[in-house]
Tab-separated table of C-alpha atoms and ligand atoms in Angstrom:
chain	number	residue	atom	x	y	z
O	19	MET	CA	130.046	268.538	201.610
O	20	LYS	CA	130.882	267.766	205.228
O	21	GLN	CA	130.315	270.398	207.904
O	22	THR	CA	133.384	272.672	207.870
O	23	SER	CA	134.281	275.758	209.828
O	24	VAL	CA	135.286	277.560	206.624
O	25	LYS	CA	133.101	280.545	205.799
O	26	PRO	CA	131.038	280.020	202.632
O	27	ALA	CA	132.194	281.550	199.327
O	28	GLU	CA	129.255	283.911	199.071
O	29	GLY	CA	129.221	286.918	196.751
O	30	LYS	CA	131.691	288.036	194.116
O	31	LEU	CA	135.428	287.475	194.319
O	32	GLY	CA	137.490	290.338	192.880
O	33	ILE	CA	140.807	289.160	191.449
O	34	MET	CA	143.029	292.203	191.058
O	35	ILE	CA	146.117	291.418	189.002
O	36	VAL	CA	149.293	293.453	189.025
O	37	GLY	CA	150.325	293.329	185.362
O	38	ASN	CA	148.188	292.945	182.274
O	39	GLY	CA	150.695	291.019	180.193
O	40	ALA	CA	150.925	287.520	178.749
O	41	VAL	CA	150.189	285.547	181.916
O	42	ALA	CA	147.428	287.843	183.173
O	43	THR	CA	145.535	288.038	179.885
O	44	THR	CA	145.856	284.301	179.215
O	45	PHE	CA	144.477	283.640	182.694
O	46	MET	CA	141.578	286.089	182.373
O	47	THR	CA	140.656	285.024	178.841
O	48	GLY	CA	140.699	281.361	179.854
O	49	VAL	CA	138.388	281.936	182.806
O	50	LEU	CA	135.958	284.011	180.720
O	51	MET	CA	135.987	281.442	177.884
O	52	THR	CA	135.460	278.572	180.338
O	53	ARG	CA	132.529	280.403	181.849
O	54	LYS	CA	130.930	280.544	178.407
O	55	GLY	CA	131.543	276.838	177.906
O	56	LEU	CA	133.983	277.587	175.076
O	57	ALA	CA	137.208	276.326	176.690
O	58	LYS	CA	138.402	273.821	179.274
O	59	PRO	CA	140.543	274.942	182.250
O	60	VAL	CA	143.132	272.203	181.651
O	61	GLY	CA	145.952	272.077	184.187
O	62	SER	CA	143.913	273.546	187.033
O	63	MET	CA	143.918	271.439	190.186
O	64	THR	CA	140.872	273.203	191.624
O	65	GLN	CA	138.848	272.416	188.520
O	66	TYR	CA	140.007	268.844	187.855
O	67	ASP	CA	141.923	267.129	190.629
O	68	LYS	CA	140.257	264.552	192.822
O	69	MET	CA	141.587	263.341	196.124
O	70	ARG	CA	140.765	260.669	198.607
O	71	VAL	CA	139.031	261.600	201.825
O	72	GLY	CA	138.209	259.054	204.486
O	73	ARG	CA	139.794	255.650	204.803
O	74	GLY	CA	138.931	252.037	204.124
O	75	ALA	CA	135.247	251.501	203.405
O	76	ASP	CA	134.619	255.261	203.919
O	77	ALA	CA	137.132	256.322	201.260
O	78	LYS	CA	135.774	258.613	198.560
O	79	TYR	CA	137.471	260.465	195.725
O	80	LEU	CA	136.172	263.999	195.535
O	81	LYS	CA	136.928	267.215	193.668
O	82	TYR	CA	138.201	270.080	195.813
O	83	SER	CA	134.922	271.956	195.489
O	84	ASP	CA	133.108	268.942	196.979
O	85	ILE	CA	135.380	269.064	200.024
O	86	VAL	CA	135.723	272.793	200.684
O	87	PRO	CA	133.655	275.837	199.657
O	88	LEU	CA	135.555	277.322	196.689
O	89	ALA	CA	134.555	280.466	194.813
O	90	ARG	CA	132.865	279.659	191.501
O	91	LEU	CA	134.309	280.890	188.210
O	92	ASP	CA	131.006	282.704	187.592
O	93	ASP	CA	131.599	284.812	190.706
O	94	ILE	CA	135.003	286.155	189.630
O	95	VAL	CA	135.456	289.796	188.611
O	96	PHE	CA	138.821	290.864	187.177
O	97	GLY	CA	140.731	294.103	187.570
O	98	CYS	CA	144.372	294.988	186.905
O	99	TRP	CA	147.150	297.552	187.026
O	100	ASP	CA	149.751	298.055	184.313
O	101	VAL	CA	152.412	300.455	183.151
O	102	TYR	CA	150.846	300.275	179.677
O	103	PRO	CA	147.297	301.590	179.178
O	104	GLN	CA	146.000	298.945	176.715
O	105	ASN	CA	142.915	297.075	177.869
O	106	ALA	CA	142.958	293.302	178.393
O	107	PHE	CA	141.662	292.590	174.880
O	108	GLN	CA	144.356	294.714	173.244
O	109	SER	CA	147.016	293.211	175.462
O	110	ALA	CA	145.885	289.616	174.807
O	111	MET	CA	146.068	290.305	171.061
O	112	TYR	CA	149.498	291.936	171.423
O	113	CYS	CA	150.911	289.055	173.464
O	114	GLU	CA	149.930	286.501	170.796
O	115	VAL	CA	149.734	283.663	173.273
O	116	LEU	CA	146.190	282.777	172.275
O	117	LYS	CA	144.679	282.646	168.821
O	118	GLU	CA	142.123	285.287	167.844
O	119	LYS	CA	139.391	282.649	167.779
O	120	ASP	CA	140.015	281.993	171.468
O	121	ILE	CA	139.886	285.685	172.401
O	122	LEU	CA	137.157	287.200	170.222
O	123	PRO	CA	134.180	285.478	171.915
O	124	VAL	CA	135.019	287.352	175.150
O	125	ARG	CA	136.224	290.565	173.529
O	126	ASP	CA	133.532	292.722	175.161
O	127	GLU	CA	134.370	291.501	178.645
O	128	LEU	CA	138.119	291.891	178.101
O	129	GLU	CA	137.743	295.414	176.738
O	130	LYS	CA	136.114	296.447	179.980
O	131	ILE	CA	139.222	295.407	181.930
O	132	VAL	CA	141.250	298.602	181.701
O	133	PRO	CA	144.438	298.777	183.730
O	134	MET	CA	144.628	301.219	186.589
O	135	LYS	CA	147.765	303.319	186.808
O	136	ALA	CA	150.737	301.300	188.023
O	137	ALA	CA	152.815	301.910	191.118
O	138	PHE	CA	156.073	301.785	189.210
O	139	ASP	CA	159.716	302.758	189.433
O	140	LYS	CA	161.713	302.436	186.246
O	141	ASN	CA	164.834	301.545	188.191
O	142	TYR	CA	163.113	298.242	189.010
O	143	ALA	CA	162.455	297.275	185.372
O	144	LYS	CA	164.569	299.426	183.071
O	145	ARG	CA	163.282	297.906	179.870
O	146	LEU	CA	159.692	299.035	180.406
O	147	ASP	CA	158.688	302.490	179.212
O	148	GLY	CA	154.905	302.735	179.569
O	149	ASP	CA	153.456	305.923	181.046
O	150	ASN	CA	150.312	304.622	182.748
O	151	VAL	CA	152.024	305.281	186.045
O	152	LYS	CA	150.942	306.847	189.324
O	153	ASP	CA	152.520	310.139	190.270
O	154	CYS	CA	153.658	309.457	193.835
O	155	LYS	CA	156.317	311.283	195.803
O	156	THR	CA	157.021	308.466	198.229
O	157	ARG	CA	156.537	304.735	198.560
O	158	TRP	CA	154.011	305.479	201.288
O	159	GLU	CA	151.967	307.548	198.805
O	160	MET	CA	152.070	304.539	196.474
O	161	VAL	CA	150.596	302.389	199.233
O	162	GLU	CA	147.825	304.881	199.902
O	163	ALA	CA	146.956	305.245	196.208
O	164	LEU	CA	146.840	301.451	195.795
O	165	ARG	CA	144.644	301.050	198.868
O	166	GLU	CA	142.246	303.557	197.370
O	167	ASP	CA	142.231	301.578	194.066
O	168	ILE	CA	141.337	298.393	195.930
O	169	ARG	CA	138.557	300.050	197.910
O	170	GLN	CA	137.073	301.660	194.798
O	171	PHE	CA	137.270	298.465	192.753
O	172	LYS	CA	135.638	296.466	195.506
O	173	ALA	CA	132.779	298.933	195.892
O	174	ALA	CA	132.249	299.536	192.162
O	175	ASN	CA	132.063	295.807	191.433
O	176	GLU	CA	130.184	294.884	194.590
O	177	CYS	CA	132.799	292.319	195.540
O	178	ALA	CA	132.529	290.440	198.804
O	179	ARG	CA	136.248	289.638	198.815
O	180	ILE	CA	139.444	290.597	196.988
O	181	VAL	CA	142.622	288.666	196.154
O	182	VAL	CA	145.672	290.468	194.751
O	183	LEU	CA	147.945	288.507	192.413
O	184	TRP	CA	151.322	289.741	191.147
O	185	ALA	CA	151.736	288.680	187.506
O	186	ALA	CA	153.850	291.698	186.608
O	187	SER	CA	157.464	291.766	185.471
O	188	THR	CA	160.266	290.491	187.642
O	189	GLU	CA	161.827	293.373	189.527
O	190	ILE	CA	165.553	293.773	190.082
O	191	TYR	CA	166.978	291.670	192.865
O	192	VAL	CA	166.357	293.169	196.308
O	193	PRO	CA	168.331	291.153	198.852
O	194	VAL	CA	166.816	290.918	202.308
O	195	TYR	CA	168.105	293.903	204.295
O	196	GLU	CA	167.411	293.434	207.991
O	197	PRO	CA	167.313	297.122	209.055
O	198	VAL	CA	164.391	297.742	206.648
O	199	HIS	CA	162.831	294.329	206.068
O	200	GLY	CA	163.232	292.942	209.576
O	201	THR	CA	160.157	294.481	211.201
O	202	LEU	CA	156.913	296.075	210.088
O	203	ALA	CA	157.742	299.325	211.886
O	204	ALA	CA	161.065	299.561	210.028
O	205	LEU	CA	159.416	298.861	206.673
O	206	GLU	CA	156.747	301.497	207.282
O	207	ALA	CA	159.371	304.036	208.287
O	208	ALA	CA	161.356	303.270	205.122
O	209	MET	CA	158.215	303.704	202.992
O	210	LYS	CA	157.547	307.062	204.585
O	211	ALA	CA	161.190	308.093	204.163
O	212	ASN	CA	160.946	306.995	200.513
O	213	ASP	CA	163.788	304.483	200.705
O	214	CYS	CA	163.600	303.446	197.048
O	215	GLU	CA	166.587	301.139	197.275
O	216	HIS	CA	165.057	298.737	199.777
O	217	VAL	CA	161.343	299.193	199.166
O	218	ALA	CA	160.315	297.803	195.790
O	219	PRO	CA	157.016	298.912	194.213
O	220	SER	CA	155.800	295.311	194.616
O	221	MET	CA	156.063	295.763	198.391
O	222	CYS	CA	153.621	298.655	198.132
O	223	TYR	CA	151.089	296.434	196.340
O	224	ALA	CA	151.499	293.737	198.979
O	225	TYR	CA	151.226	296.195	201.840
O	226	ALA	CA	148.093	297.733	200.298
O	227	ALA	CA	146.452	294.353	199.664
O	228	LEU	CA	147.047	292.991	203.159
O	229	SER	CA	145.931	296.244	204.770
O	230	GLU	CA	142.696	296.121	202.772
O	231	GLY	CA	141.993	292.582	203.949
O	232	ALA	CA	143.062	290.835	200.739
O	233	PRO	CA	145.436	287.862	200.420
O	234	PHE	CA	148.537	288.596	198.331
O	235	ILE	CA	150.234	286.161	195.938
O	236	MET	CA	153.671	286.769	194.432
O	237	GLY	CA	153.943	285.052	191.037
O	238	ALA	CA	157.380	286.455	190.167
O	239	PRO	CA	160.569	285.685	192.105
O	240	ASN	CA	160.579	289.111	193.825
O	241	THR	CA	161.426	289.190	197.546
O	242	THR	CA	158.277	291.292	198.232
O	243	VAL	CA	156.420	289.219	200.827
O	244	ASP	CA	159.391	286.994	201.592
O	245	ILE	CA	160.584	289.271	204.394
O	246	PRO	CA	159.819	289.242	208.140
O	247	ALA	CA	158.138	292.681	207.951
O	248	MET	CA	155.479	291.305	205.596
O	249	TRP	CA	155.026	288.168	207.682
O	250	GLU	CA	154.324	290.491	210.582
O	251	LEU	CA	151.797	292.456	208.521
O	252	SER	CA	150.055	289.281	207.359
O	253	ASP	CA	149.823	288.120	210.986
O	254	LYS	CA	148.469	291.484	212.068
O	255	THR	CA	145.852	291.647	209.306
O	256	ARG	CA	145.222	287.867	209.482
O	257	MET	CA	145.653	287.523	205.742
O	258	PRO	CA	147.327	284.713	203.769
O	259	ILE	CA	150.431	285.334	201.666
O	260	ALA	CA	151.930	283.017	199.062
O	261	GLY	CA	155.011	283.025	196.871
O	262	LYS	CA	157.298	283.109	195.110
O	263	ASP	CA	157.495	282.504	191.362
O	264	PHE	CA	155.019	280.321	189.473
O	265	LYS	CA	156.377	276.810	189.036
O	266	THR	CA	155.616	276.254	185.377
O	267	GLY	CA	158.143	274.810	182.903
O	268	GLN	CA	161.702	273.873	183.611
O	269	THR	CA	161.424	274.018	187.399
O	270	LEU	CA	158.265	271.912	187.367
O	271	VAL	CA	160.231	269.305	185.444
O	272	LYS	CA	163.159	269.665	187.843
O	273	SER	CA	161.118	269.248	191.013
O	274	GLY	CA	159.216	266.334	189.492
O	275	PHE	CA	162.189	264.594	187.891
O	276	SER	CA	164.929	264.990	190.488
O	277	PRO	CA	163.084	262.725	192.977
O	278	ILE	CA	163.779	259.855	190.519
O	279	ILE	CA	167.506	260.358	191.064
O	280	GLY	CA	167.143	260.756	194.817
O	281	THR	CA	164.713	257.890	195.294
O	282	ARG	CA	167.001	255.432	193.494
O	283	CYS	CA	170.152	256.705	195.272
O	284	LEU	CA	171.845	257.635	192.015
O	285	GLY	CA	174.540	260.298	192.036
O	286	LEU	CA	174.406	263.739	190.445
O	287	SER	CA	177.470	265.585	189.233
O	288	GLY	CA	175.804	268.371	187.296
O	289	TRP	CA	172.530	269.832	186.057
O	290	PHE	CA	172.644	272.453	183.342
O	291	SER	CA	169.387	274.176	182.423
O	292	THR	CA	169.083	276.692	179.649
O	293	ASN	CA	166.181	278.093	177.710
O	294	ILE	CA	165.136	280.577	175.062
O	295	LEU	CA	162.185	282.897	175.522
O	296	GLY	CA	161.002	285.839	173.445
O	297	ASN	CA	158.142	287.582	175.233
O	298	ARG	CA	158.254	290.765	177.323
O	299	ASP	CA	159.102	288.681	180.385
O	300	GLY	CA	162.178	287.454	178.483
O	301	LEU	CA	163.042	291.039	177.546
O	302	VAL	CA	162.915	292.181	181.175
O	303	LEU	CA	164.926	289.144	182.280
O	304	ASP	CA	167.584	290.008	179.697
O	305	GLU	CA	168.634	292.773	182.092
O	306	PRO	CA	171.250	291.195	184.426
O	307	ALA	CA	169.802	292.718	187.634
O	308	ASN	CA	166.351	291.306	186.831
O	309	PHE	CA	167.761	287.923	185.787
O	310	ARG	CA	169.575	287.685	189.124
O	311	THR	CA	166.195	287.583	190.916
O	312	LYS	CA	165.070	284.703	188.689
O	313	GLU	CA	168.368	282.873	188.977
O	314	VAL	CA	168.252	282.813	192.774
O	315	SER	CA	164.722	281.437	192.608
O	316	LYS	CA	165.486	278.764	190.003
O	317	LEU	CA	168.674	277.585	191.690
O	318	SER	CA	167.034	276.920	195.041
O	319	THR	CA	164.939	273.986	193.806
O	320	LEU	CA	167.461	271.159	193.682
O	321	GLU	CA	169.317	271.842	196.906
O	322	THR	CA	166.544	270.673	199.186
O	323	ILE	CA	165.666	267.627	197.083
O	324	LEU	CA	169.153	266.251	196.454
O	325	LYS	CA	170.965	267.260	199.620
O	326	PRO	CA	174.766	267.149	199.621
O	327	SER	CA	174.865	267.179	203.421
O	328	ALA	CA	172.590	264.124	203.687
O	329	GLN	CA	174.316	262.082	200.938
O	330	PRO	CA	177.867	263.363	200.408
O	331	ASP	CA	178.824	260.378	198.216
O	332	LEU	CA	175.962	261.056	195.834
O	333	TYR	CA	175.579	264.824	195.864
O	334	GLY	CA	178.741	266.141	197.438
O	335	HIS	CA	180.695	266.197	194.178
O	336	GLY	CA	181.215	269.232	192.022
O	337	ASN	CA	183.584	271.946	191.124
O	338	ASP	CA	183.078	274.129	194.204
O	339	GLU	CA	185.449	273.196	197.011
O	340	ASP	CA	182.936	272.432	199.683
O	341	THR	CA	179.566	272.270	198.104
O	342	GLN	CA	177.885	269.991	195.662
O	343	TYR	CA	177.016	269.105	192.107
O	344	TYR	CA	177.341	271.794	189.482
O	345	HIS	CA	173.990	273.522	188.967
O	346	LYS	CA	173.570	276.245	186.388
O	347	VAL	CA	170.494	278.006	185.014
O	348	ARG	CA	170.406	280.280	181.972
O	349	ILE	CA	167.623	282.244	180.298
O	350	ASN	CA	168.259	283.688	176.848
O	351	TYR	CA	166.052	286.345	175.290
O	352	TYR	CA	165.210	285.200	171.757
O	353	PRO	CA	162.293	287.171	170.229
O	354	PRO	CA	161.248	284.760	167.419
O	355	ARG	CA	159.902	282.270	169.975
O	356	ASN	CA	157.724	284.811	171.802
O	357	ASP	CA	155.838	282.994	174.617
O	358	ASN	CA	156.783	279.538	173.320
O	359	LYS	CA	159.741	278.849	175.516
O	360	GLU	CA	162.120	276.019	174.732
O	361	GLY	CA	164.062	274.567	177.625
O	362	TRP	CA	166.972	272.150	177.584
O	363	ASP	CA	168.190	270.260	180.596
O	364	ASN	CA	171.386	268.263	180.582
O	365	ILE	CA	171.689	266.078	183.655
O	366	ASP	CA	174.961	264.341	184.440
O	367	ILE	CA	174.291	261.477	186.781
O	368	PHE	CA	176.420	258.557	187.917
O	369	GLY	CA	175.655	255.026	189.029
O	370	TRP	CA	177.264	251.862	190.381
O	371	MET	CA	180.975	252.418	191.062
O	372	GLY	CA	180.661	255.985	189.855
O	373	TYR	CA	180.057	255.275	186.158
O	374	PRO	CA	178.659	258.383	184.413
O	375	MET	CA	175.421	258.635	182.442
O	376	GLN	CA	173.435	261.509	180.933
O	377	ILE	CA	169.802	262.457	180.677
O	378	LYS	CA	168.541	265.143	178.276
O	379	ILE	CA	165.164	266.815	178.543
O	380	ASN	CA	163.872	269.119	175.838
O	381	PHE	CA	160.641	270.854	176.860
O	382	LEU	CA	158.906	272.857	174.152
O	383	CYS	CA	156.389	274.583	176.342
O	384	ARG	CA	154.126	277.587	176.351
O	385	ASP	CA	154.881	279.766	179.308
O	386	SER	CA	151.561	281.486	179.854
O	387	ILE	CA	149.537	278.359	179.052
O	388	LEU	CA	151.324	276.684	181.959
O	389	ALA	CA	151.052	279.714	184.255
O	390	ALA	CA	147.336	280.488	183.762
O	391	PRO	CA	145.918	277.486	185.679
O	392	LEU	CA	148.345	278.210	188.513
O	393	CYS	CA	146.981	281.762	188.722
O	394	LEU	CA	143.465	280.408	189.050
O	395	ASP	CA	144.395	277.819	191.668
O	396	LEU	CA	146.496	280.230	193.721
O	397	CYS	CA	143.718	282.826	193.749
O	398	LEU	CA	140.928	280.392	194.618
O	399	LEU	CA	142.976	278.615	197.281
O	400	SER	CA	144.227	281.856	198.862
O	401	ASP	CA	140.645	283.070	199.065
O	402	LEU	CA	139.713	279.731	200.633
O	403	ALA	CA	142.583	280.010	203.134
O	404	ALA	CA	141.407	283.491	204.169
O	405	ARG	CA	137.870	282.211	204.760
O	406	ALA	CA	139.321	279.305	206.740
O	407	GLY	CA	141.069	281.794	209.038
O	408	ARG	CA	144.558	280.839	207.833
O	409	TYR	CA	147.064	283.646	207.663
O	410	GLY	CA	150.781	284.233	207.103
O	411	ILE	CA	152.829	282.033	204.739
O	412	GLN	CA	150.641	279.386	203.082
O	413	ARG	CA	153.056	276.484	202.824
O	414	PHE	CA	150.410	274.229	201.269
O	415	LEU	CA	150.605	276.377	198.131
O	416	SER	CA	154.302	275.502	197.618
O	417	PHE	CA	153.118	272.982	195.002
O	418	PHE	CA	152.534	275.896	192.616
O	419	LEU	CA	155.714	277.815	193.361
O	420	LYS	CA	159.329	277.633	192.313
O	421	SER	CA	160.805	279.161	195.409
O	422	PRO	CA	158.355	278.484	198.243
O	423	MET	CA	158.356	280.876	201.158
O	424	HIS	CA	159.572	279.573	204.495
O	425	ASP	CA	160.833	281.116	207.713
O	426	TYR	CA	164.547	281.291	206.957
O	427	THR	CA	165.159	283.229	210.176
O	428	LYS	CA	164.417	279.949	211.989
O	429	ASN	CA	166.439	277.846	209.536
O	430	GLU	CA	163.262	276.303	208.183
O	431	GLU	CA	163.840	274.518	204.882
O	432	PRO	CA	161.413	274.965	201.988
O	433	VAL	CA	159.798	271.849	200.531
O	434	ASN	CA	160.640	271.711	196.821
O	435	HIS	CA	159.923	268.033	196.139
O	436	LEU	CA	156.824	268.068	193.912
O	437	TYR	CA	155.213	264.983	195.435
O	438	GLN	CA	155.770	266.103	199.025
O	439	GLN	CA	154.252	269.428	198.036
O	440	TYR	CA	151.264	267.595	196.575
O	441	THR	CA	150.759	265.771	199.874
O	442	MET	CA	150.877	269.112	201.716
O	443	LEU	CA	148.292	270.546	199.328
O	444	LYS	CA	145.914	267.607	199.735
O	445	ASN	CA	146.272	267.514	203.482
O	446	ALA	CA	145.461	271.203	203.811
O	447	ILE	CA	142.320	270.756	201.707
O	448	ARG	CA	141.355	267.704	203.769
O	449	GLU	CA	141.834	269.631	207.006
O	450	MET	CA	139.853	272.631	205.803
O	451	GLY	CA	137.132	270.245	204.672
O	452	GLY	CA	136.861	268.743	208.141
O	453	TYR	CA	138.601	265.463	207.249
O	454	GLU	CA	141.645	263.924	208.843
O	455	ALA	CA	144.929	264.913	207.170
O	456	ASP	CA	146.971	261.805	206.450
O	457	GLU	CA	150.228	260.967	204.791
O	458	GLU	CA	149.223	257.912	202.818
O	459	ILE	CA	150.392	257.780	199.251
O	460	ASP	CA	147.389	257.576	197.033
S	504	NAD	N1	154.824	282.382	182.390
S	504	NAD	C1	155.526	281.661	183.211
S	504	NAD	O1	155.728	280.479	183.000
S	504	NAD	C2	156.053	282.284	184.459
S	504	NAD	C3	156.610	281.457	185.417
S	504	NAD	C4	157.089	282.010	186.591
S	504	NAD	C5	156.999	283.372	186.782
S	504	NAD	N2	156.492	284.168	185.817
S	504	NAD	C6	156.477	285.590	186.079
S	504	NAD	O2	155.200	286.130	185.853
S	504	NAD	C7	155.376	287.511	185.531
S	504	NAD	C8	154.513	287.847	184.340
S	504	NAD	O3	154.987	287.196	183.166
S	504	NAD	P1	154.430	287.624	181.742
S	504	NAD	O4	154.952	286.646	180.757
S	504	NAD	O5	152.981	287.885	181.814
S	504	NAD	O6	155.186	289.015	181.535
S	504	NAD	P2	154.696	290.268	180.656
S	504	NAD	O7	155.915	291.080	180.438
S	504	NAD	O8	153.912	289.826	179.459
S	504	NAD	O9	153.669	291.022	181.618
S	504	NAD	C9	154.069	291.699	182.744
S	504	NAD	C10	153.361	293.036	182.777
S	504	NAD	O10	153.641	293.655	184.035
S	504	NAD	C11	153.672	295.047	183.835
S	504	NAD	N3	154.332	295.659	184.977
S	504	NAD	C12	155.642	295.689	185.297
S	504	NAD	N4	155.847	296.321	186.467
S	504	NAD	C13	154.625	296.697	186.908
S	504	NAD	C14	154.170	297.391	188.063
S	504	NAD	N5	155.030	297.822	188.989
S	504	NAD	N6	152.842	297.595	188.208
S	504	NAD	C15	151.959	297.155	187.275
S	504	NAD	N7	152.341	296.508	186.154
S	504	NAD	C16	153.652	296.278	185.975
S	504	NAD	C17	154.388	295.193	182.517
S	504	NAD	O11	154.123	296.434	181.919
S	504	NAD	C18	153.821	294.016	181.709
S	504	NAD	O12	152.704	294.389	180.909
S	504	NAD	C19	156.869	287.728	185.309
S	504	NAD	O13	157.436	288.296	186.456
S	504	NAD	C20	157.381	286.349	185.133
S	504	NAD	O14	158.745	286.214	185.504
S	504	NAD	C21	155.994	283.659	184.657
C-alpha cells in the first residue's frame, strides 16, 4: 500500500445497527459465516472489486484493501436496537431469508446479539407493535439514552470506532420543514420541546451517533440526515453521513439500464415499475404514509439521468402538462413471497420518427441478499471516510443509494447514473489511497 494520510484501521470496529430484521440479520450472519470460511461475501465491492491505479506502464489493478486501510471482517463487532426483543439468531430464523444450514454454524454468536431497547414512536410505523421500547418523555431524552447505549457498547466491546447503520423500517414521510430542520439550533430546540411531528425517532439515532463520533448511514428513504441541521451537526462533529435508501433491486436496474436509453438518444414516454413483496418491510410499506417516503425516493432516480429539460424531444413527452415521461412506482404487500421480491418494469420507449417500442424487465430478486453487501460496504467505507478526515455528505457512496444526498438548498443535483456513481466511488478510493483521481473509463 502506498503512503496515505488515512489513519490505520486499528482495533475493533463496532457496527451498531438500528433494526434487527431481515436486512440486518442477513448482513450479520453473512459476515460471521464469511469469517468462518463458510460463505462468500458475493456482491460486496470492498471484498471483491478491483480498480486501476496509476497510468500507462505504472497501471495496476488492486482491491480496495490494497489501496486504502479498510477494517477487516475479523475486527467487526455487531450490536443492534429493535422494537422486538428477539436476538439475532431468533430474528434470522423468523425472517426466513437464509436457510437454517447457513445460520446454525454461527448460532452462538448471533444469540449474543440482543437488541437494545428502541427509540420508537408508533406514529412513525403504525404496523409495528413490539414493546422493546425506551421510555422517554421527549425526543431529547431519546438522544441522551441512545448516546449512553453507544458509549456503553463501545466500552463493553472495547471498540476503537463505531459506525451506526439504519436498517430499520421506513418511517412515515417527514417533509423538510425549514423552521425545524433548517439549523442545528432549531432542531435541538425542537427535540427539547418534544416536537414529535417534525423530529422522527431516526433523527435521534443520527444525532446520537454523530455526537458520539460515529458516522451515520441511512439505509431507508427517511429524511433523517437529509436536512441542513444534520449537515451542520456532521460538520461540527467532523463525521461522515450517507444516505438514503439502499439501491438494491428495481432501482439498481433502473439506474443501470436507463443510461442505455440516454446514451443512444432514444426517447422515453413512460416507465411503470411495480413489485410484490411479503416481508415485514412490505407490511410497513403497505401503510400509505410509509409508502410515500419510499415513493419519493424511488421516483427521483430517472429524472437526473433522462432529463426532460436537456432533451425535450426525447424526454419532454408525457401526460403532465409541462413535465416529462410518465413514471410510476408501485409496491404491493403480498405475504406468500416473503423476502423474495418480484419486480416488473414496463418501459415505453420510442425511436426514429417517434415509432414506439417496449422493453419488459422481470427481476425475481431477494431483497436482503442484495442489501447485505451494501450494508458491509457502506459501513466499511464510512469508517474509512472518517479516518480519512472526510465529513458531511459522502457523495462517493451514492453508488449504493437510491436517493443520494445532495445540497438541495444550493440546487445541487444528485448523481443517479450508476456508472457515473461508480467513477465517483473509484476516484474517492484512489484519492484516499494517495493516487491521482482520474476520469478514464476502465
Ligand atoms: N432489502 C432491500 O432491498 C432494501 C432496499 C432499500 C431499503 N431497504 C430498507 O431497509 C430497511 C430494513 O428492511 P428489512 O427488510 O430488514 O425490514 P424488517 O421489517 O425485516 O426489519 C426492520 C426492523 O426495524 C425495526 N424497527 C423499526 N423502527 C425501529 C426503531 N425506531 N428503532 C429500532 N428498530 C426499529 C423493526 O421492528 C424491524 O424488526 C427498511 O426501511 C427498508 O425499506 C431495504
